[in-house]
Structure formats: C-alpha cells, structure tokens
Short mmCIF file of C-alpha atoms and ligand atoms in Angstrom, two decimals:
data_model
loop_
_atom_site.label_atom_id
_atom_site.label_comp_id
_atom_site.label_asym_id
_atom_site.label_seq_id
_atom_site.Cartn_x
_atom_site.Cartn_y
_atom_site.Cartn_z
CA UNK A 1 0.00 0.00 0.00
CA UNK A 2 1.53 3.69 -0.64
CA UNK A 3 2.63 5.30 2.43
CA UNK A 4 0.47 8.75 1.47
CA UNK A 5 -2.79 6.49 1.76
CA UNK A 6 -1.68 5.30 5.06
CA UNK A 7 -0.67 9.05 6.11
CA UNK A 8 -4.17 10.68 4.59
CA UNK A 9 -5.86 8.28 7.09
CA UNK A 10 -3.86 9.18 9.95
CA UNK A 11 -3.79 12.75 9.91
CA UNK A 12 -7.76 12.27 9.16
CA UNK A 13 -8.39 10.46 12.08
CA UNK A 14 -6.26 12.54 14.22
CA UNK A 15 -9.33 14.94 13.93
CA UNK A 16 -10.68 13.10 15.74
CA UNK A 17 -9.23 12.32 18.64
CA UNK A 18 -11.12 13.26 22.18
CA UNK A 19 -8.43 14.88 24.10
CA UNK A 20 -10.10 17.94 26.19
CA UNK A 21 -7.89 17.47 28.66
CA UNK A 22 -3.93 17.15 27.38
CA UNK A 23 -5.21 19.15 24.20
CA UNK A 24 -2.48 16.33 22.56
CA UNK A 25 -4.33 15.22 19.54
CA UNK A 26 -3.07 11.85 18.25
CA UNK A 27 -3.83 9.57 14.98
CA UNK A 28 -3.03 6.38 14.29
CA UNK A 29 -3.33 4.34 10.55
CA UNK A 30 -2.26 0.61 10.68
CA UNK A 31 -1.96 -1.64 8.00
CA UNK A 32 -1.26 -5.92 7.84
CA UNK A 33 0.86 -7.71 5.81
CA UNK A 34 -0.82 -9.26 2.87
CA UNK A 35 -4.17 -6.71 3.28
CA UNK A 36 -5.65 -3.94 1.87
CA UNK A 37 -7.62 -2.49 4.48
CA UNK A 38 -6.47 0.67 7.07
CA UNK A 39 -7.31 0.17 10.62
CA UNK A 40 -7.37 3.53 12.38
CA UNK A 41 -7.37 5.25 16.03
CA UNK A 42 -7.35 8.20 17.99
CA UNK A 43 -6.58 9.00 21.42
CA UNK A 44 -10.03 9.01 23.93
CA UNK A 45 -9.25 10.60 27.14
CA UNK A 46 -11.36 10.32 30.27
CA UNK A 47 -11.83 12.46 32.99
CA UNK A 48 -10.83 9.91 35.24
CA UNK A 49 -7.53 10.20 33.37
CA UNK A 50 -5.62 7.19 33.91
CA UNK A 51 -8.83 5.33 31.72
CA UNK A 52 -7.49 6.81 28.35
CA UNK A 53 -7.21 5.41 25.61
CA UNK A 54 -3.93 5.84 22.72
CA UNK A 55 -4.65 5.78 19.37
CA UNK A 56 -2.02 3.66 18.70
CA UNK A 57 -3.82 0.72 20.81
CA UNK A 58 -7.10 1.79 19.33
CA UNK A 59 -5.84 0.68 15.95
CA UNK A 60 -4.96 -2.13 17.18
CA UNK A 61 -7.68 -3.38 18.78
CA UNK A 62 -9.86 -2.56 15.32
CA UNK A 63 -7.23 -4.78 13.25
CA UNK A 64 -7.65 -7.49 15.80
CA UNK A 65 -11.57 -7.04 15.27
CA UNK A 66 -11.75 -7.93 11.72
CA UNK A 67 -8.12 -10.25 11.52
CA UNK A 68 -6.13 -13.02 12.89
CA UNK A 69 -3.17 -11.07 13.61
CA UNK A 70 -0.79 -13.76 14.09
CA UNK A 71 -1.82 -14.62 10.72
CA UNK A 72 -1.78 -11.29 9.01
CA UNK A 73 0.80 -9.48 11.77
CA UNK A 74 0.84 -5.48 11.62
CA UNK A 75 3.15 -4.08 8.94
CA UNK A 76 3.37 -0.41 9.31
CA UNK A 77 1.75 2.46 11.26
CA UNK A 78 1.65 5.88 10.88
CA UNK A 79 1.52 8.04 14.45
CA UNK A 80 1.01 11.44 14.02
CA UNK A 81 0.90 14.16 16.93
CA UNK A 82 1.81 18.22 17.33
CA UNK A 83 4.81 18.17 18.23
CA UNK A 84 6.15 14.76 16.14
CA UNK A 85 6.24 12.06 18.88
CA UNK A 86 6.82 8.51 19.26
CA UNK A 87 4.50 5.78 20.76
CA UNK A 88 4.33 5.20 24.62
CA UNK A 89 5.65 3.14 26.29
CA UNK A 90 2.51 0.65 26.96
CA UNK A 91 1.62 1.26 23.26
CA UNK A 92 5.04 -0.17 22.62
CA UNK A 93 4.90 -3.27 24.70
CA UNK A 94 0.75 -3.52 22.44
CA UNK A 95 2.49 -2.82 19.19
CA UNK A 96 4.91 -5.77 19.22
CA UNK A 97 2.96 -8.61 20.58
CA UNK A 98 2.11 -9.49 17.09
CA UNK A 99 5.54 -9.23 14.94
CA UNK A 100 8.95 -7.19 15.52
CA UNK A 101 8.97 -6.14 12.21
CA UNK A 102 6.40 -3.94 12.18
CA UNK A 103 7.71 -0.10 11.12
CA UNK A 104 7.04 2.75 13.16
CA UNK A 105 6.22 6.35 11.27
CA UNK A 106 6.03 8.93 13.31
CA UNK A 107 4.86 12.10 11.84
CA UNK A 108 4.10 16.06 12.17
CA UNK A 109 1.03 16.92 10.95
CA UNK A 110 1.81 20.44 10.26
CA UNK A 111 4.89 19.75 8.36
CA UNK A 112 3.89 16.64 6.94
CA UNK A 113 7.13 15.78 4.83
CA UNK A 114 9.03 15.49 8.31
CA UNK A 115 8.59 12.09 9.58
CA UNK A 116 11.10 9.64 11.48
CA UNK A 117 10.63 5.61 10.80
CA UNK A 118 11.63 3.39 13.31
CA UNK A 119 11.12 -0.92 13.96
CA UNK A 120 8.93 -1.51 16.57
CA UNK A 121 12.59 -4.03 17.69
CA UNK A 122 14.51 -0.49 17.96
CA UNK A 123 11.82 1.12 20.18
CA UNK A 124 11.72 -1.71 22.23
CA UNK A 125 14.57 -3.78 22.75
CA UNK A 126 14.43 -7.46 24.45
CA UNK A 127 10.63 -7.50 24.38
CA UNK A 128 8.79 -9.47 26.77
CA UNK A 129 6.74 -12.25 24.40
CA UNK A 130 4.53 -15.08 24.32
CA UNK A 131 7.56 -16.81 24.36
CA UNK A 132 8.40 -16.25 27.29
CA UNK A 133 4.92 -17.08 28.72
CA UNK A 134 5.57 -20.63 30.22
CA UNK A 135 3.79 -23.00 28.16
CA UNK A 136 1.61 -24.39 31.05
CA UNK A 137 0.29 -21.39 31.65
CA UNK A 138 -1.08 -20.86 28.85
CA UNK A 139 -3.38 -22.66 26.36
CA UNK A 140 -2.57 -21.22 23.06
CA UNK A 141 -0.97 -23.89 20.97
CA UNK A 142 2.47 -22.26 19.39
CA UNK A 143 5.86 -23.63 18.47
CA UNK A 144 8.42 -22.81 21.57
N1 THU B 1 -1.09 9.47 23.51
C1 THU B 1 -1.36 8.63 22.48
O1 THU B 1 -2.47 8.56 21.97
N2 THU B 1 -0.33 7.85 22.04
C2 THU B 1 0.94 7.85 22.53
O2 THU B 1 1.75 7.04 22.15
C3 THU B 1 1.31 8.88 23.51
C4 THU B 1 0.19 9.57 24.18
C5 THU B 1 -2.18 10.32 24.01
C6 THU B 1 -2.69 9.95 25.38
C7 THU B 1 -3.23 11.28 25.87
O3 THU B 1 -4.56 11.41 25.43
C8 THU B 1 -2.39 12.32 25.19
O4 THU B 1 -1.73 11.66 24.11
C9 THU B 1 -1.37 12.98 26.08
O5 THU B 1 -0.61 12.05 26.75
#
C-alpha cells in the first residue's frame, strides 16, 4: 500500500481524537501484511484520566476485530501528533505482541514531509513475548 494512503488516514483520524484534557491530539493508521484495508485510532481521554485510551492501541484493537493477527501481523503504522512524537511506552509493549517487524512512522502533521521511521525491535529492545509465557500457563498452541 503507498505510504500517502496510510498518512491521509492518519492525519484524518487525528481529527478526531477526544483529548479535552492534554489538548495532545493523536492519529493512528495501521496496516497488515498481505491486506488492503487501514485500521485507524485516535486517542479518547477520560476524565478519570488514567482510563485513556492511545490511538495507537485503538488501531490495534480494530485490526484485531476484523483479523487473525498472528496470521496477518501489523506491517506499518503511521503516528502522528503536534509536536512529532513517538509511541508510549505501553503502546510499545501492544504494538509488538504481534511481529517485531512492524515499522514505526512517526509524523508532524503540520509539516507533513518530516517524519522519522523506526522498527517496533529499535523502540523496544528485548521485548517481553509469548515466548516467554511458560507454556503451562497458557493454552494457546504455538511452536516454543
Ligand atoms: N497518547 C497517544 O495517543 N499515544 C501515545 O503514544 C502517547 C500519548 C495520548 C494519550 C493522551 O490522550 C495524550 O496523548 C497525552 O498524553
């Protein structure tokens, strides 16, 4: 899929984004390996605060409601916030339970040629996996 589709969404999105509160209005565009479709998000505060919601889980959570995403694991996402920022922490730790290839955009809406592209590996070094789940405690059939 061309990048500027996945961007257009993004920035689109970021519109929306219910943030009365931090004033920080995020967007989030996903897309899988081997599909077509755009999964978006946008942050949804709360006032009890600690109950928001980032876009970047939001998409997320909307891939994993129409896809296997072991199957079809998250390719690339476009972030993009006032100023440029990179995904939190917890979104982090969300963003590579399916796949540490997945590549990071992270772009400024107003100046929407300045972007910075990282893996999801290089934001977050020596994940903690499914892997290392012990196998007894959990009952999803996998390899190791
Ligand atoms: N936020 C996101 O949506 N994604 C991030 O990765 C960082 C933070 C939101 C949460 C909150 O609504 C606002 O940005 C300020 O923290």
């Amino acid at each position: 899929m061309a990048l500027a589709r996945l961007i257009e969404a993004a920035l689109q999105v970021r519109q929306q984004a219910y943030a009365p509160y931090s004033r920080f209005q995020v967007g989030a565009a996903l897309e899988l390996k081997g599909q077509e479709s755009i999964f978006v998000g946008c942050n949804v505060e709360n006032a009890s605060y600690g109950l928001t919601i980032c876009a970047e889980r939001m998409a997320i959570g909307a891939a994993v409601a129409k896809f296997d995403l072991v199957q079809y694991p998250p390719q690339r996402i476009v972030i993009t916030a006032s100023p440029i920022a990179a995904p939190c922490g917890a979104c982090r730790q969300v963003l590579a339970e399916f796949g540490l290839e997945l590549e990071v955009v992270c772009l400024d809406p107003e100046t929407p040629t300045n972007w910075q592209t990282y893996k999801i590996s290089e934001l977050l070094p020596n994940s903690f996996r499914l892997a290392h789940v012990p196998k007894e405690l959990t009952n999803t059939p996998r390899e190791s």
